[in-house]
PDB file of C-alpha atoms in Angstrom:
ATOM      1  CA  MET A   1       9.709  -5.098  13.477  1.00 39.00           C
ATOM      2  CA  SER A   2       6.877  -7.278  12.149  1.00 40.00           C
ATOM      3  CA  ASP A   3       4.050  -5.942   9.964  1.00 40.00           C
ATOM      4  CA  ALA A   4       1.676  -6.204  12.928  1.00 38.00           C
ATOM      5  CA  GLU A   5       3.923  -3.860  14.959  1.00 51.00           C
ATOM      6  CA  LYS A   6       4.190  -1.196  12.239  1.00 75.00           C
ATOM      7  CA  LEU A   7       1.827   1.705  12.691  1.00 83.00           C
ATOM      8  CA  LEU A   8      -0.189   2.750   9.667  1.00 82.00           C
ATOM      9  CA  GLU A   9      -1.933   6.072   9.195  1.00 86.00           C
ATOM     10  CA  VAL A  10      -5.691   5.503   9.518  1.00 89.00           C
ATOM     11  CA  GLY A  11      -7.113   9.011   9.839  1.00 92.00           C
ATOM     12  CA  THR A  12      -6.831  12.643  10.837  1.00 95.00           C
ATOM     13  CA  ILE A  13      -8.550  14.605  13.583  1.00 97.00           C
ATOM     14  CA  GLY A  14     -10.416  17.680  12.382  1.00 96.00           C
ATOM     15  CA  ARG A  15     -12.386  20.323  14.221  1.00 97.00           C
ATOM     16  CA  ALA A  16     -14.066  20.032  17.580  1.00 97.00           C
ATOM     17  CA  HIS A  17     -17.794  19.262  17.346  1.00 97.00           C
ATOM     18  CA  GLY A  18     -20.147  20.506  20.041  1.00 94.00           C
ATOM     19  CA  THR A  19     -19.238  21.185  23.644  1.00 95.00           C
ATOM     20  CA  ARG A  20     -18.670  17.681  25.064  1.00 95.00           C
ATOM     21  CA  GLY A  21     -15.262  16.823  23.616  1.00 96.00           C
ATOM     22  CA  GLU A  22     -16.203  15.277  20.279  1.00 97.00           C
ATOM     23  CA  VAL A  23     -14.009  15.770  17.215  1.00 98.00           C
ATOM     24  CA  ALA A  24     -14.571  15.123  13.531  1.00 97.00           C
ATOM     25  CA  VAL A  25     -12.305  12.339  12.257  1.00 97.00           C
ATOM     26  CA  ARG A  26     -11.676  11.685   8.583  1.00 93.00           C
ATOM     27  CA  LEU A  27     -10.713   8.042   8.059  1.00 89.00           C
ATOM     28  CA  ILE A  28      -8.408   7.074   5.189  1.00 83.00           C
ATOM     29  CA  THR A  29      -9.349   3.432   5.588  1.00 77.00           C
ATOM     30  CA  ASP A  30     -12.562   1.541   4.977  1.00 75.00           C
ATOM     31  CA  ARG A  31     -12.015  -0.394   8.206  1.00 81.00           C
ATOM     32  CA  VAL A  32     -14.433   1.471  10.478  1.00 89.00           C
ATOM     33  CA  GLU A  33     -13.677  -0.899  13.365  1.00 89.00           C
ATOM     34  CA  ARG A  34     -10.656   1.348  13.933  1.00 92.00           C
ATOM     35  CA  LEU A  35     -13.123   3.692  15.698  1.00 95.00           C
ATOM     36  CA  GLU A  36     -14.990   1.141  17.823  1.00 95.00           C
ATOM     37  CA  PRO A  37     -15.221   2.103  21.511  1.00 96.00           C
ATOM     38  CA  GLY A  38     -12.152   0.812  23.332  1.00 96.00           C
ATOM     39  CA  SER A  39      -9.906   0.996  20.252  1.00 95.00           C
ATOM     40  CA  THR A  40      -6.505   2.549  20.880  1.00 96.00           C
ATOM     41  CA  LEU A  41      -5.012   4.904  18.305  1.00 97.00           C
ATOM     42  CA  SER A  42      -1.526   6.356  18.345  1.00 96.00           C
ATOM     43  CA  THR A  43      -0.498   9.914  17.565  1.00 96.00           C
ATOM     44  CA  ASP A  44       2.833  11.694  17.677  1.00 94.00           C
ATOM     45  CA  GLN A  45       1.703  13.233  20.967  1.00 95.00           C
ATOM     46  CA  ARG A  46       0.104  10.306  22.859  1.00 96.00           C
ATOM     47  CA  GLN A  47      -2.210   7.296  22.760  1.00 97.00           C
ATOM     48  CA  LEU A  48      -5.937   7.960  22.415  1.00 97.00           C
ATOM     49  CA  VAL A  49      -8.686   5.503  23.352  1.00 97.00           C
ATOM     50  CA  VAL A  50     -12.034   5.784  21.565  1.00 97.00           C
ATOM     51  CA  ALA A  51     -14.886   6.351  24.036  1.00 97.00           C
ATOM     52  CA  THR A  52     -17.678   6.825  21.467  1.00 97.00           C
ATOM     53  CA  SER A  53     -17.971   7.198  17.704  1.00 97.00           C
ATOM     54  CA  ARG A  54     -20.729   7.698  15.164  1.00 96.00           C
ATOM     55  CA  PRO A  55     -20.848   8.400  11.444  1.00 95.00           C
ATOM     56  CA  HIS A  56     -21.609  11.985  10.431  1.00 94.00           C
ATOM     57  CA  GLN A  57     -21.766  12.976   6.740  1.00 91.00           C
ATOM     58  CA  ASP A  58     -18.383  12.011   5.203  1.00 89.00           C
ATOM     59  CA  ARG A  59     -16.556  11.618   8.524  1.00 93.00           C
ATOM     60  CA  TRP A  60     -16.949  10.298  12.042  1.00 96.00           C
ATOM     61  CA  LEU A  61     -17.687  12.120  15.285  1.00 97.00           C
ATOM     62  CA  VAL A  62     -15.433  10.654  17.949  1.00 97.00           C
ATOM     63  CA  ARG A  63     -14.946  11.285  21.648  1.00 98.00           C
ATOM     64  CA  PHE A  64     -11.747   9.995  23.185  1.00 98.00           C
ATOM     65  CA  GLU A  65     -11.349   8.965  26.820  1.00 97.00           C
ATOM     66  CA  GLY A  66     -10.197  11.892  28.955  1.00 97.00           C
ATOM     67  CA  ILE A  67     -11.427  14.483  26.438  1.00 97.00           C
ATOM     68  CA  SER A  68     -14.675  15.987  27.733  1.00 96.00           C
ATOM     69  CA  THR A  69     -14.656  19.677  26.782  1.00 97.00           C
ATOM     70  CA  ARG A  70     -14.570  21.611  23.530  1.00 97.00           C
ATOM     71  CA  SER A  71     -11.306  23.239  24.591  1.00 97.00           C
ATOM     72  CA  GLN A  72      -9.632  19.845  25.064  1.00 97.00           C
ATOM     73  CA  ALA A  73     -11.022  18.636  21.737  1.00 97.00           C
ATOM     74  CA  GLN A  74      -9.690  21.713  19.912  1.00 97.00           C
ATOM     75  CA  GLN A  75      -6.158  20.825  21.030  1.00 97.00           C
ATOM     76  CA  LEU A  76      -6.381  17.557  19.046  1.00 97.00           C
ATOM     77  CA  GLN A  77      -7.101  19.234  15.696  1.00 97.00           C
ATOM     78  CA  GLY A  78      -4.661  18.180  12.982  1.00 97.00           C
ATOM     79  CA  TRP A  79      -3.331  15.127  14.817  1.00 97.00           C
ATOM     80  CA  THR A  80      -2.670  12.080  12.635  1.00 95.00           C
ATOM     81  CA  LEU A  81      -4.135   8.814  13.918  1.00 96.00           C
ATOM     82  CA  ARG A  82      -2.140   5.587  13.511  1.00 94.00           C
ATOM     83  CA  ALA A  83      -2.806   1.963  14.352  1.00 91.00           C
ATOM     84  CA  PRO A  84      -1.092  -1.417  13.926  1.00 88.00           C
ATOM     85  CA  ALA A  85      -1.613  -3.248  10.657  1.00 78.00           C
ATOM     86  CA  LEU A  86      -4.560  -5.622  10.625  1.00 74.00           C
ATOM     87  CA  THR A  87      -4.020  -9.245   9.747  1.00 70.00           C
ATOM     88  CA  ASP A  88      -6.697 -10.894   7.635  1.00 63.00           C
ATOM     89  CA  ALA A  89      -5.890 -14.184   5.952  1.00 57.00           C
ATOM     90  CA  GLY A  90      -6.240 -13.904   2.206  1.00 60.00           C
ATOM     91  CA  VAL A  91      -6.281 -10.084   2.156  1.00 59.00           C
ATOM     92  CA  LEU A  92      -3.451  -8.156   0.527  1.00 61.00           C
ATOM     93  CA  TRP A  93      -2.738  -4.742   2.053  1.00 66.00           C
ATOM     94  CA  VAL A  94      -1.114  -1.795   0.296  1.00 68.00           C
ATOM     95  CA  HIS A  95       1.692  -1.597   2.868  1.00 68.00           C
ATOM     96  CA  GLU A  96       2.637  -5.190   1.976  1.00 73.00           C
ATOM     97  CA  LEU A  97       3.194  -4.251  -1.686  1.00 82.00           C
ATOM     98  CA  VAL A  98       5.654  -1.398  -1.089  1.00 84.00           C
ATOM     99  CA  GLY A  99       9.200  -2.742  -1.373  1.00 87.00           C
ATOM    100  CA  SER A 100       8.115  -5.834  -3.304  1.00 88.00           C
ATOM    101  CA  LYS A 101       9.834  -6.973  -6.489  1.00 92.00           C
ATOM    102  CA  VAL A 102       7.655  -6.991  -9.604  1.00 92.00           C
ATOM    103  CA  ARG A 103       7.950  -9.794 -12.149  1.00 90.00           C
ATOM    104  CA  GLU A 104       5.952 -10.493 -15.293  1.00 89.00           C
ATOM    105  CA  VAL A 105       4.439 -13.956 -15.809  1.00 87.00           C
ATOM    106  CA  ASN A 106       7.143 -14.590 -18.445  1.00 88.00           C
ATOM    107  CA  GLY A 107       9.832 -14.071 -15.747  1.00 86.00           C
ATOM    108  CA  THR A 108      10.975 -10.549 -16.717  1.00 87.00           C
ATOM    109  CA  GLU A 109      11.933  -8.521 -13.642  1.00 90.00           C
ATOM    110  CA  ARG A 110      10.388  -5.021 -13.787  1.00 90.00           C
ATOM    111  CA  GLY A 111      11.581  -3.283 -10.612  1.00 91.00           C
ATOM    112  CA  VAL A 112      10.467  -2.635  -7.046  1.00 92.00           C
ATOM    113  CA  VAL A 113       7.199  -1.084  -5.861  1.00 91.00           C
ATOM    114  CA  GLU A 114       7.887   2.363  -4.380  1.00 90.00           C
ATOM    115  CA  ALA A 115       4.267   3.427  -3.831  1.00 87.00           C
ATOM    116  CA  VAL A 116       0.657   2.617  -4.588  1.00 83.00           C
ATOM    117  CA  LEU A 117      -1.095   5.572  -6.196  1.00 84.00           C
ATOM    118  CA  ALA A 118      -4.847   6.127  -5.933  1.00 77.00           C
ATOM    119  CA  ASN A 119      -6.487   6.264  -9.356  1.00 79.00           C
ATOM    120  CA  PRO A 120     -10.233   6.223 -10.139  1.00 81.00           C
ATOM    121  CA  ALA A 121     -10.080   3.375 -12.665  1.00 81.00           C
ATOM    122  CA  SER A 122      -7.584   1.206 -10.776  1.00 79.00           C
ATOM    123  CA  ASP A 123      -4.903   2.000  -8.226  1.00 83.00           C
ATOM    124  CA  LEU A 124      -1.401   1.981  -9.713  1.00 86.00           C
ATOM    125  CA  LEU A 125       1.840   0.367  -8.609  1.00 88.00           C
ATOM    126  CA  GLU A 126       4.618   2.941  -8.991  1.00 90.00           C
ATOM    127  CA  LEU A 127       7.946   1.223  -9.600  1.00 92.00           C
ATOM    128  CA  ASP A 128      11.458   2.477  -8.926  1.00 92.00           C
ATOM    129  CA  THR A 129      11.904   2.481 -12.722  1.00 90.00           C
ATOM    130  CA  GLY A 130       9.131   5.061 -13.139  1.00 89.00           C
ATOM    131  CA  ASP A 131       6.730   2.533 -14.651  1.00 88.00           C
ATOM    132  CA  LEU A 132       3.091   2.464 -13.523  1.00 89.00           C
ATOM    133  CA  ILE A 133       1.125  -0.787 -13.415  1.00 87.00           C
ATOM    134  CA  PRO A 134      -2.636  -0.882 -12.766  1.00 88.00           C
ATOM    135  CA  LEU A 135      -3.486  -3.250  -9.907  1.00 84.00           C
ATOM    136  CA  THR A 136      -5.923  -5.009 -12.230  1.00 86.00           C
ATOM    137  CA  PHE A 137      -2.875  -6.664 -13.828  1.00 87.00           C
ATOM    138  CA  VAL A 138      -1.623  -8.183 -10.552  1.00 80.00           C
ATOM    139  CA  VAL A 139      -2.000 -11.955 -10.754  1.00 82.00           C
ATOM    140  CA  GLU A 140      -0.392 -13.090  -7.521  1.00 82.00           C
ATOM    141  CA  PHE A 141       1.597 -11.950  -4.497  1.00 81.00           C
ATOM    142  CA  VAL A 142       3.976 -14.604  -3.207  1.00 79.00           C
ATOM    143  CA  ASP A 143       6.978 -14.362  -0.883  1.00 76.00           C
ATOM    144  CA  GLY A 144       7.340 -10.595  -1.231  1.00 76.00           C
ATOM    145  CA  ALA A 145       7.056 -10.601  -5.019  1.00 86.00           C
ATOM    146  CA  VAL A 146       4.240  -9.263  -7.199  1.00 88.00           C
ATOM    147  CA  LEU A 147       3.488 -11.299 -10.313  1.00 86.00           C
ATOM    148  CA  VAL A 148       1.846  -9.251 -13.099  1.00 88.00           C
ATOM    149  CA  ASP A 149       0.286 -10.124 -16.453  1.00 87.00           C
ATOM    150  CA  VAL A 150       0.296  -6.891 -18.455  1.00 84.00           C
ATOM    151  CA  PRO A 151      -0.735  -6.207 -22.060  1.00 81.00           C
ATOM    152  CA  ASP A 152       2.024  -6.156 -24.663  1.00 81.00           C
ATOM    153  CA  GLY A 153       3.617  -2.719 -24.946  1.00 76.00           C
ATOM    154  CA  LEU A 154       2.694  -1.415 -21.479  1.00 77.00           C
ATOM    155  CA  PHE A 155       6.333  -0.976 -20.483  1.00 76.00           C
ATOM    156  CA  ASP A 156       7.130   0.700 -23.823  1.00 74.00           C
ATOM    157  CA  LEU A 157       4.758   3.603 -23.023  1.00 63.00           C
ATOM    158  CA  ARG A 158       7.145   5.366 -20.615  1.00 60.00           C
ATOM    159  CA  SER A 159      10.097   5.219 -23.034  1.00 51.00           C
ATOM    160  CA  ARG A 160       7.945   6.561 -25.908  1.00 49.00           C
ATOM    161  CA  ASN A 161       6.575   9.395 -23.736  1.00 51.00           C
ATOM    162  CA  ALA A 162      10.104  10.360 -22.623  1.00 52.00           C
ATOM    163  CA  ASN A 163      11.179  11.075 -26.196  1.00 48.00           C
TER     164      ASN A 163
END
């Protein structure tokens, strides 16, 4: 399966809003085009097509095709919305990093990315070794490998904290 065919979580449906079938949707992406009218989103239950959407406070109010009553909208609460990965030349996506080998600029292999953790200062690469690397130290991503330039001693922190 190619990256474009993989479905990524893009949001969650919350409560019904009003009486005409709208629901509150909390996006976990900054790509608001996911909610443009005509966009198709997948759920574990079925496909949903966006009929209308508009921003509202910290979420979006969305009406899906075929959902026109509050009762129908209430049945969608809690559903996870998924969509295919977007392809933008020159943009590196989090899902592309997971599973990648990590190598320092000096050639030292450091492990494999297991997850990308949200962190206020800089998101962190979590490696299978337990090491954490701030994304600010990523220099390049080439052929499934992440090249990092980290300060001296960064990888010694975990071993010192374990003792």
